[in-house]
Tab-separated table of C-alpha atoms (C1' of nucleotides) in Angstrom:
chain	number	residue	atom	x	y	z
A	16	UNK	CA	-69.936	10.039	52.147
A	17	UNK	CA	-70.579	8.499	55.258
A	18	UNK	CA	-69.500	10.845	57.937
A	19	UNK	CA	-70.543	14.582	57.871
A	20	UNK	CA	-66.924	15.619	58.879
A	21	UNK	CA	-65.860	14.138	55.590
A	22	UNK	CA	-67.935	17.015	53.633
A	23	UNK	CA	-66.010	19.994	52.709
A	24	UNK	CA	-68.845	22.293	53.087
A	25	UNK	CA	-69.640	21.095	56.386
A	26	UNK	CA	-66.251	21.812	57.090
A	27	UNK	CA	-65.775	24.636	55.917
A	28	UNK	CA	-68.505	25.871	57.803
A	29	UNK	CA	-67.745	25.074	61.138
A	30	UNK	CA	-63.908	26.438	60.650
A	31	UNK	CA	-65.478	29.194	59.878
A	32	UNK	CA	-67.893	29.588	62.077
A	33	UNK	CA	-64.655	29.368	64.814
A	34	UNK	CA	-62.489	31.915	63.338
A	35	UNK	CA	-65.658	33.994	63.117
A	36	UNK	CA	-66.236	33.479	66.995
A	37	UNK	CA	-62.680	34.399	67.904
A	38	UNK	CA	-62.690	37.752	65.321
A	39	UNK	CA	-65.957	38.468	67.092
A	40	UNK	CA	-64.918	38.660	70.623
A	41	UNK	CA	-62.143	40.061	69.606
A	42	UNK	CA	-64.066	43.357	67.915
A	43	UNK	CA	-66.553	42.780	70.649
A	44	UNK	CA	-65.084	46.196	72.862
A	45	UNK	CA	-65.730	48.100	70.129
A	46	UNK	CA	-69.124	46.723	69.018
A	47	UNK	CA	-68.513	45.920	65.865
A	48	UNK	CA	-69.183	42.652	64.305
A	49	UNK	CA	-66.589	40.558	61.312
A	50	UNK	CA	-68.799	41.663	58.801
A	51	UNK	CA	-69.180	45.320	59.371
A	52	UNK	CA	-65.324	45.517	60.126
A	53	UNK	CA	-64.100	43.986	56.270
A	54	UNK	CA	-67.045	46.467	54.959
A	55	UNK	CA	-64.628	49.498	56.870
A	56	UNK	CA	-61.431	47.670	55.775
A	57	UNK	CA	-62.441	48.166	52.362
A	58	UNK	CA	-63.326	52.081	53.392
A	59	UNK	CA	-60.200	52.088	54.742
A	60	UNK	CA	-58.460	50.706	51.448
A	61	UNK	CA	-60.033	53.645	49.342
A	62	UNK	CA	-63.171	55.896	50.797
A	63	UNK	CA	-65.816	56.980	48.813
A	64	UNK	CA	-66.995	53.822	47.260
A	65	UNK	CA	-70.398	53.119	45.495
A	66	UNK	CA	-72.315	50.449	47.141
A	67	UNK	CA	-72.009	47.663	44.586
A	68	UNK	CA	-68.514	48.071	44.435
A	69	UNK	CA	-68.365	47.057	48.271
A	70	UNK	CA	-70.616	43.957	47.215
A	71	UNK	CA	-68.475	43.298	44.700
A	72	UNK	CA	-65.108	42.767	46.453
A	73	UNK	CA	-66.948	40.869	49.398
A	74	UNK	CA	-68.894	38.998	47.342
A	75	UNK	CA	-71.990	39.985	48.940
A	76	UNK	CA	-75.843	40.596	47.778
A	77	UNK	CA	-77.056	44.399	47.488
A	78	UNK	CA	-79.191	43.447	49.946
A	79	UNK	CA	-76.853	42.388	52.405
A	80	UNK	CA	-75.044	45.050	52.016
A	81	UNK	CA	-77.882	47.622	52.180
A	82	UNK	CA	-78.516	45.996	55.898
A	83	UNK	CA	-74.822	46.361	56.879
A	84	UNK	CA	-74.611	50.081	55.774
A	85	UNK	CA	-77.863	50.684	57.571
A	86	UNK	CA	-76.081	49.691	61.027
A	87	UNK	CA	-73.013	51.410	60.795
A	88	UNK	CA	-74.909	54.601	59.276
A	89	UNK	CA	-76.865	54.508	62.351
A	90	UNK	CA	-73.290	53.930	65.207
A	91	UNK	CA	-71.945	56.984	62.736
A	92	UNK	CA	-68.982	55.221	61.576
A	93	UNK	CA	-69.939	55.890	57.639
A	94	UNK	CA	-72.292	58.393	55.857
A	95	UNK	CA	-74.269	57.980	52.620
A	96	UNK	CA	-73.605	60.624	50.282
A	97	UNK	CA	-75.471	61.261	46.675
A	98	UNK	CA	-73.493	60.598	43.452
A	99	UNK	CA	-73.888	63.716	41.599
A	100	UNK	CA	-73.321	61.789	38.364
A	101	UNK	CA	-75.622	59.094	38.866
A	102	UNK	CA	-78.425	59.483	40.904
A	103	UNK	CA	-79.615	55.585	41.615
A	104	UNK	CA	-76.096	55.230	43.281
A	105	UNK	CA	-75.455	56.705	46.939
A	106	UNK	CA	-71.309	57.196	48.199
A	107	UNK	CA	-69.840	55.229	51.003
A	108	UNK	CA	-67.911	57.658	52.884
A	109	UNK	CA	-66.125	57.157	56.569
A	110	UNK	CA	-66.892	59.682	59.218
A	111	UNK	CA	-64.145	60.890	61.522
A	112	UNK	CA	-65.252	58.341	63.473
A	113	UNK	CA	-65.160	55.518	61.383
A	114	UNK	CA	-61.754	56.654	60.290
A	115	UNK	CA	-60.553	56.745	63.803
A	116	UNK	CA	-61.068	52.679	64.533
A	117	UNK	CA	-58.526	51.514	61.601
A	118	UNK	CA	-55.293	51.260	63.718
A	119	UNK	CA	-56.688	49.450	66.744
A	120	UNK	CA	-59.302	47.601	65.097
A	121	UNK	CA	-56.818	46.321	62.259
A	122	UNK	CA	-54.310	45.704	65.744
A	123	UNK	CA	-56.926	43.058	67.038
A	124	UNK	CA	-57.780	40.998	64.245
A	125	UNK	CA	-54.084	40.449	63.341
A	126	UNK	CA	-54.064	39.351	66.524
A	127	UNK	CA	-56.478	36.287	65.244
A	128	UNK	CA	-54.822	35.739	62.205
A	129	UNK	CA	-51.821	35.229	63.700
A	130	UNK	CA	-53.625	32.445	66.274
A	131	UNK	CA	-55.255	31.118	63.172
A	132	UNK	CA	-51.517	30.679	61.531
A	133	UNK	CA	-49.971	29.558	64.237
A	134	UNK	CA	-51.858	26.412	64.735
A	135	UNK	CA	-50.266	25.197	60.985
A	136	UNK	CA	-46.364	25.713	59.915
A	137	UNK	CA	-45.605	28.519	57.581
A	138	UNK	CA	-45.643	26.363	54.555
A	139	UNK	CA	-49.005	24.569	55.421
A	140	UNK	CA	-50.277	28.032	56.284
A	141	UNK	CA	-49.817	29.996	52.834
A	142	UNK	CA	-51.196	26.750	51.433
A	143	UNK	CA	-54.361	27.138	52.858
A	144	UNK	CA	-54.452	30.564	51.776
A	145	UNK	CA	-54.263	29.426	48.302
A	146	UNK	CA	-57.075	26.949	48.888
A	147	UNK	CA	-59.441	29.312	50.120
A	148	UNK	CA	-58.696	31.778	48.042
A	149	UNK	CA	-58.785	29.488	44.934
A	150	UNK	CA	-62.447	28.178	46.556
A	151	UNK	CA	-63.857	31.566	47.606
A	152	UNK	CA	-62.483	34.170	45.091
A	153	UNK	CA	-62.395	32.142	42.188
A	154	UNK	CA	-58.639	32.525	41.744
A	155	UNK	CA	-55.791	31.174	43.211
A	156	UNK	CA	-53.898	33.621	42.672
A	157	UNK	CA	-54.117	37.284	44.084
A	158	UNK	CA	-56.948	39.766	42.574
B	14	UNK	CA	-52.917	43.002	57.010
B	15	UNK	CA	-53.395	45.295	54.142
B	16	UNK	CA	-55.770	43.413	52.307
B	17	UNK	CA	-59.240	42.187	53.723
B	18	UNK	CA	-58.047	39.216	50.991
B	19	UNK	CA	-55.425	38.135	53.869
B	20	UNK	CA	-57.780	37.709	56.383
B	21	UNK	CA	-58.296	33.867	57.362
B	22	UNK	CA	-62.233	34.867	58.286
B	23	UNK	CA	-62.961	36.077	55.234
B	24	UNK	CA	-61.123	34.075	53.156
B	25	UNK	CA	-62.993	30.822	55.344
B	26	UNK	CA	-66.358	32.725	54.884
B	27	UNK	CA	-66.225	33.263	51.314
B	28	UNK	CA	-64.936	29.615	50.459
B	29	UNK	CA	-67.757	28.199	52.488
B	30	UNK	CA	-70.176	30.364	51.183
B	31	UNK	CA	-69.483	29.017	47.720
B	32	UNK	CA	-69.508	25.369	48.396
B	33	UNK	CA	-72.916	26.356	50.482
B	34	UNK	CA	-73.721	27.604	47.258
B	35	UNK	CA	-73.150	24.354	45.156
B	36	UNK	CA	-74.803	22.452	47.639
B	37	UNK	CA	-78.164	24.323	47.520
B	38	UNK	CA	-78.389	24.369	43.978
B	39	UNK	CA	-77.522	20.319	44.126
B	40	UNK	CA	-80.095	20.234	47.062
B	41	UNK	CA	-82.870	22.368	45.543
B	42	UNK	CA	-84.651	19.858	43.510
B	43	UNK	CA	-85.539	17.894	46.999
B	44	UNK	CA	-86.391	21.405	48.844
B	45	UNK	CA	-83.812	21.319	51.703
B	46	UNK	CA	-81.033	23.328	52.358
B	47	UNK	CA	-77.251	22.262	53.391
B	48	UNK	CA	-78.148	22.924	56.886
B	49	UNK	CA	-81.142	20.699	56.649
B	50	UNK	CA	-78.874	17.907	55.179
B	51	UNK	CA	-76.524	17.795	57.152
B	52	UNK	CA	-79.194	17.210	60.449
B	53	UNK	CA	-80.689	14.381	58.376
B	54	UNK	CA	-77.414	12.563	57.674
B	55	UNK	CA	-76.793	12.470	61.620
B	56	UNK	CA	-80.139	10.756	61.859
B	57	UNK	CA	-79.606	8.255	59.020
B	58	UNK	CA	-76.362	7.336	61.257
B	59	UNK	CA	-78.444	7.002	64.001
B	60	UNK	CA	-82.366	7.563	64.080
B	61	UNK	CA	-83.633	8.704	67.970
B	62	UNK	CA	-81.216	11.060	68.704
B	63	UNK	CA	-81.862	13.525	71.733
B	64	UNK	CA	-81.635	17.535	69.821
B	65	UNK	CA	-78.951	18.098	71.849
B	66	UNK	CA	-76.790	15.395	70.445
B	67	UNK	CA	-77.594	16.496	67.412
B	68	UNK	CA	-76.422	20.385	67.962
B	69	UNK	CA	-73.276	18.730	69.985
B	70	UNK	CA	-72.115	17.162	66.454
B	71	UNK	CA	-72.959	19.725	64.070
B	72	UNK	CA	-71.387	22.519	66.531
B	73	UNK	CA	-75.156	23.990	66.395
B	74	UNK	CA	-76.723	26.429	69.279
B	75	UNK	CA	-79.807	24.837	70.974
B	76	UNK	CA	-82.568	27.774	68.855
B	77	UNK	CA	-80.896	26.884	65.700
B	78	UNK	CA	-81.652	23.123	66.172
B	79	UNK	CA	-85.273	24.204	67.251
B	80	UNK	CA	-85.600	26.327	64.238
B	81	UNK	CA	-84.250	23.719	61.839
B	82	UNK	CA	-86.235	20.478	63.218
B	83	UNK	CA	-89.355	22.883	62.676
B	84	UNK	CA	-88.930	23.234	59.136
B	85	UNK	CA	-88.119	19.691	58.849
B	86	UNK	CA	-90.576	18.346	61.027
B	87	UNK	CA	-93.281	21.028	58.528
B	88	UNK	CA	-92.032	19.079	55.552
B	89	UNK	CA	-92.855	15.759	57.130
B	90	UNK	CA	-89.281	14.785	57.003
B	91	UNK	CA	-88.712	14.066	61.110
B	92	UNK	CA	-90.574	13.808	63.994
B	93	UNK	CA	-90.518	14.587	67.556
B	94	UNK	CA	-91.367	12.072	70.446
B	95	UNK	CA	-91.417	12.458	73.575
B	96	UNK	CA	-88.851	10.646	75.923
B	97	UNK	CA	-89.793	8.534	78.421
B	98	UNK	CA	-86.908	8.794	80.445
B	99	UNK	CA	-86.407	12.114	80.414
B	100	UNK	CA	-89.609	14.757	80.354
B	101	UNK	CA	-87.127	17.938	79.547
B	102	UNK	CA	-86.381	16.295	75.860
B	103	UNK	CA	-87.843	15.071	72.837
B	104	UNK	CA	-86.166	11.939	70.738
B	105	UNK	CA	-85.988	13.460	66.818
B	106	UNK	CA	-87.052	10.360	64.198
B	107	UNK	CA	-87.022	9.587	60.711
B	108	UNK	CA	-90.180	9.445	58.947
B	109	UNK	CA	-90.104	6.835	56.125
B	110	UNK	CA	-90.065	10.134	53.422
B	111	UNK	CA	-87.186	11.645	55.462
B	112	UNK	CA	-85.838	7.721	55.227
B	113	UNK	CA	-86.217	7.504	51.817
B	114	UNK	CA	-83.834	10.540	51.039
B	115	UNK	CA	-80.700	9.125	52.289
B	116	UNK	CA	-79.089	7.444	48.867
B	117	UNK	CA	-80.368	10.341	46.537
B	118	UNK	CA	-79.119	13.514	48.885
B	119	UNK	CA	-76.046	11.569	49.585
B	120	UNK	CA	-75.733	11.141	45.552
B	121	UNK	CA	-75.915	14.485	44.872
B	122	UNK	CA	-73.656	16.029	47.205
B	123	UNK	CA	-70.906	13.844	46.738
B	124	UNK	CA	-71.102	14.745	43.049
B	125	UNK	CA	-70.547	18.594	44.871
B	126	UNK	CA	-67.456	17.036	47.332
B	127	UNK	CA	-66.034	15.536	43.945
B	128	UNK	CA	-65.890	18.371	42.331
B	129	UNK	CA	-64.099	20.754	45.459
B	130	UNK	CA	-61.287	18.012	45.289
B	131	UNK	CA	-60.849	17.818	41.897
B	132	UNK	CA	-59.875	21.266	42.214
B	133	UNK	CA	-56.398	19.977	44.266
B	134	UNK	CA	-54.455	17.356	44.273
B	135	UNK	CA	-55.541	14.202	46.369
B	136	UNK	CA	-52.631	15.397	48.779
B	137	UNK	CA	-53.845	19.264	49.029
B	138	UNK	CA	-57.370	18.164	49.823
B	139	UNK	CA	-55.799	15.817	52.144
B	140	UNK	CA	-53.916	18.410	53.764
B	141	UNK	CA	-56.917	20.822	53.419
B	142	UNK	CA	-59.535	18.377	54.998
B	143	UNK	CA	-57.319	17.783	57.918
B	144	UNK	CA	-56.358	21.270	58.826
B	145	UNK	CA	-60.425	22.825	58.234
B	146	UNK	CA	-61.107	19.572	60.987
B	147	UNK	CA	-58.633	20.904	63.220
B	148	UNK	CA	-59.512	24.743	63.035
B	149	UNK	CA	-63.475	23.799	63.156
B	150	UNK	CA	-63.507	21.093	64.937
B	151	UNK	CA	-60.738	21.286	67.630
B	152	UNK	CA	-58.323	18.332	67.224
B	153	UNK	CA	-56.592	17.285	63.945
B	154	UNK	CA	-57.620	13.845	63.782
B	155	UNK	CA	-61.357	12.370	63.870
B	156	UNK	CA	-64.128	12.308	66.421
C	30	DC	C1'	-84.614	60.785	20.196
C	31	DA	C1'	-87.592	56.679	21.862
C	32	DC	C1'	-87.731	52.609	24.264
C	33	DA	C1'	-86.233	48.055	25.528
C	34	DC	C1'	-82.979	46.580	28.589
C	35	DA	C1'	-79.494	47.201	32.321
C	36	DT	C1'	-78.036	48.931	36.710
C	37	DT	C1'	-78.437	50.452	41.514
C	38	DA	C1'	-80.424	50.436	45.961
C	39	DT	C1'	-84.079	49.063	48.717
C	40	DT	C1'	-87.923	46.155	50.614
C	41	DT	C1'	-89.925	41.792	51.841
C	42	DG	C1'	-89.630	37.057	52.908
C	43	DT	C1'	-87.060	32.916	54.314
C	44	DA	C1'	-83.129	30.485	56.533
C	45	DT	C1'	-79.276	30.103	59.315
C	46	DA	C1'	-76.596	31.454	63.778
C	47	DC	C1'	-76.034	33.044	68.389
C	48	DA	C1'	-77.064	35.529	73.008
C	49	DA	C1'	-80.064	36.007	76.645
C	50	DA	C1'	-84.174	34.857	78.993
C	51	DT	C1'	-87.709	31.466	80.281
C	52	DA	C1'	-90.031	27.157	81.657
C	53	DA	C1'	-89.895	22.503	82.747
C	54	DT	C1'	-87.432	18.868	84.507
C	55	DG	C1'	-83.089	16.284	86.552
C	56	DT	C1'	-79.247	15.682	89.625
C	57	DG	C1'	-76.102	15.915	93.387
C	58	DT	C1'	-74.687	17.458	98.002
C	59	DG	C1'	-75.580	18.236	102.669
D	8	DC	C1'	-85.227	14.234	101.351
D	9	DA	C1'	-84.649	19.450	100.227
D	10	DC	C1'	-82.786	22.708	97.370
D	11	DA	C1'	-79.181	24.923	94.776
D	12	DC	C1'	-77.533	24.104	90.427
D	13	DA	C1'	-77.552	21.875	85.826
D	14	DT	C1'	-79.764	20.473	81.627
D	15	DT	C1'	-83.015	20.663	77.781
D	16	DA	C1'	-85.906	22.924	74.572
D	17	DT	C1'	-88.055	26.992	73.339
D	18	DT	C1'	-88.856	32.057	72.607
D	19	DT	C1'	-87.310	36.628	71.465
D	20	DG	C1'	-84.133	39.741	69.501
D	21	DT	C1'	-80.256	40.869	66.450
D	22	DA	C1'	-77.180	40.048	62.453
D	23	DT	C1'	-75.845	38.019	58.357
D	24	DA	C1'	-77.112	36.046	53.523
D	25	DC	C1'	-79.786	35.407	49.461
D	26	DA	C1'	-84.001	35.360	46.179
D	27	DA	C1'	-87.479	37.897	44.194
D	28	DA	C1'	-89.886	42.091	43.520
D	29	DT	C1'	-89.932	47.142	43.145
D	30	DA	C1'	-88.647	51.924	42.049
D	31	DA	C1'	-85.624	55.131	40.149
D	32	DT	C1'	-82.337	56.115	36.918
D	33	DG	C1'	-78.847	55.074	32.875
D	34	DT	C1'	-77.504	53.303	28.441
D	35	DG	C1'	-77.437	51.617	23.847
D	36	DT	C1'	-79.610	50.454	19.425
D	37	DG	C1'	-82.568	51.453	15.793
DNA sequence: CACACATTATTTGTATACAAATAATGTGTG
DNA sequence: CACACATTATTTGTATACAAATAATGTGTG
């Protein structure tokens, strides 16, 4: 490999470091990074979730994770609640607050997505998709 | 977008965290990290480069560039020299040990770019290659 | 039932990444 | 030539991300 823009991870890295930027300022007004936004989509999805089960469908360490909560605990967008049937595990729940932010915050980043889409044709588009989600998730198909 | 899985961020920061992933592991037995190999390849294309050249090709803020030559620079792999012409900036060089791990690193993580094409065809990686360059790196074609 | 082993969340340490501020030095316009 | 403005590298602070260690609790096999 002679140039660094011939290495995938590279890459991969710096498209998404871009897409990252835009999703940020797009969040930005309501102070919320990327990260902490999928961690609510998935609160969204279904509230109430244990911890690992968040890592586990971002694919990200319990430590990670633990530092993620710990922000949005402390805006008051989500609450940590005991498991009464297994007392290692806390509950993920959204406050009112947190529940609010779903409509416009889902508004804005399909606002990116569609950017991100529109620079490819449809075709090319839902190719990537597969790609990514044949690289990342371990699939290429849907989960 | 119903599911966080639709999201081109996420789907871009999970595919990129994997090949990070493969990288490391194919880095670890030299000590260095993706990040770290990627600033050494851009010195074994060309050795006396200002830092700010060097965080103008890999897309890298100024502190992260000071942060990585540190490390590097601790492990006796660079150096930093002052320039004559210009008192503000330092000229990063190869030492001969930083020299020296050019054809091995390059070995190893082409082994790692092997193996994320063999999971297309030469055409998909084509295609993929060509539109990560032009989300991450602003045009479609090369630099 | 006891106890080795597993699971869950957290803490600590290291490495990106960027924003904002700072300090030193260059450059260009009147 | 002076001085506003730009450039370069660094420092500080915040936010991911993971590895390794720890503490508390569950589970399964003899």
């Amino acid at each position: 490999m002679d140039r660094i823009e011939d290495c995938y991870g590279f890459l991969l890295g710096k498209a998404y470091q871009k897409v990252w930027q835009m999703e940020k300022a797009a969040l930005a007004q309501y102070g919320i990074t990327p990260v902490q936004f999928v961690l609510l989509h998935v609160l969204w999805e279904k509230d109430g979730q244990k911890g690992v089960e968040l890592g586990g469908r971002l694919r990200l360490d319990g430590a990670t994770i633990t530092g993620v909560l710990d922000r949005l605990e402390k805006m008051g967008l989500i609450e940590r609640r005991p498991d009464l049937n297994d007392r290692r595990t806390n509950l993920i729940f959204l406050t009112p607050k947190g529940k609010e932010l779903e409509k416009p915050m889902n508004q804005v980043t399909d606002v990116v997505n569609k950017e991100v889409i529109s620079m490819f044709s449809e075709e090319e588009a839902n190719l990537l998709k597969s790609m990514l989600t044949k690289l990342g998730l371990g699939q290429k198909g849907d989960r």
